[in-house]
Amino acid sequence: MHQVNEIDALLAGYPEVMTPAEVAAVLRVEAQTVVKWLGENHLSGFQVGPKRSWRAFRSELRQYLQANRNQWGVTSE
């Protein structure tokens, strides 16, 4: 599947557990935007440590990108 290969290429080289800054780099947004989305449950993530820092699994980000990707296609018209 072409879409999956593009998403895999986009996420290549990132660790399985990603920081908001790493997620932001993939999505090309600010890290604070990612933190906001995590807090609002727009993205899946979890908090760790005494400062409750956010983390996200690369595999869940991959699923999110796949599920929310615009579908491009060629019609016969």
mmCIF file of C-alpha atoms in Angstrom, residues 1-2 5 7 11 13 16 20 25 30 32 34 40-41 44 46 59 64 68 74:
data_model
loop_
_atom_site.group_PDB
_atom_site.id
_atom_site.type_symbol
_atom_site.label_atom_id
_atom_site.label_comp_id
_atom_site.label_asym_id
_atom_site.label_seq_id
_atom_site.Cartn_x
_atom_site.Cartn_y
_atom_site.Cartn_z
ATOM 1 C CA MET A 1 0.000 0.000 0.000
ATOM 2 C CA HIS A 2 1.513 3.260 -1.160
ATOM 3 C CA ASN A 5 5.170 3.230 2.754
ATOM 4 C CA ILE A 7 4.134 7.115 6.463
ATOM 5 C CA LEU A 11 8.663 8.023 10.722
ATOM 6 C CA GLY A 13 14.686 6.932 12.331
ATOM 7 C CA GLU A 16 9.281 3.955 19.378
ATOM 8 C CA PRO A 20 6.416 16.112 21.723
ATOM 9 C CA ALA A 25 9.042 17.564 13.725
ATOM 10 C CA GLU A 30 5.285 23.515 17.203
ATOM 11 C CA GLN A 32 3.453 23.172 22.248
ATOM 12 C CA VAL A 34 1.536 18.667 20.097
ATOM 13 C CA GLU A 40 -7.061 17.313 24.504
ATOM 14 C CA ASN A 41 -6.852 13.643 23.409
ATOM 15 C CA SER A 44 -2.718 9.365 21.825
ATOM 16 C CA PHE A 46 0.947 9.192 28.039
ATOM 17 C CA SER A 59 3.190 3.096 16.180
ATOM 18 C CA TYR A 64 -3.215 8.326 13.517
ATOM 19 C CA ASN A 68 -6.541 10.889 9.189
ATOM 20 C CA VAL A 74 -8.132 9.514 -9.792
#
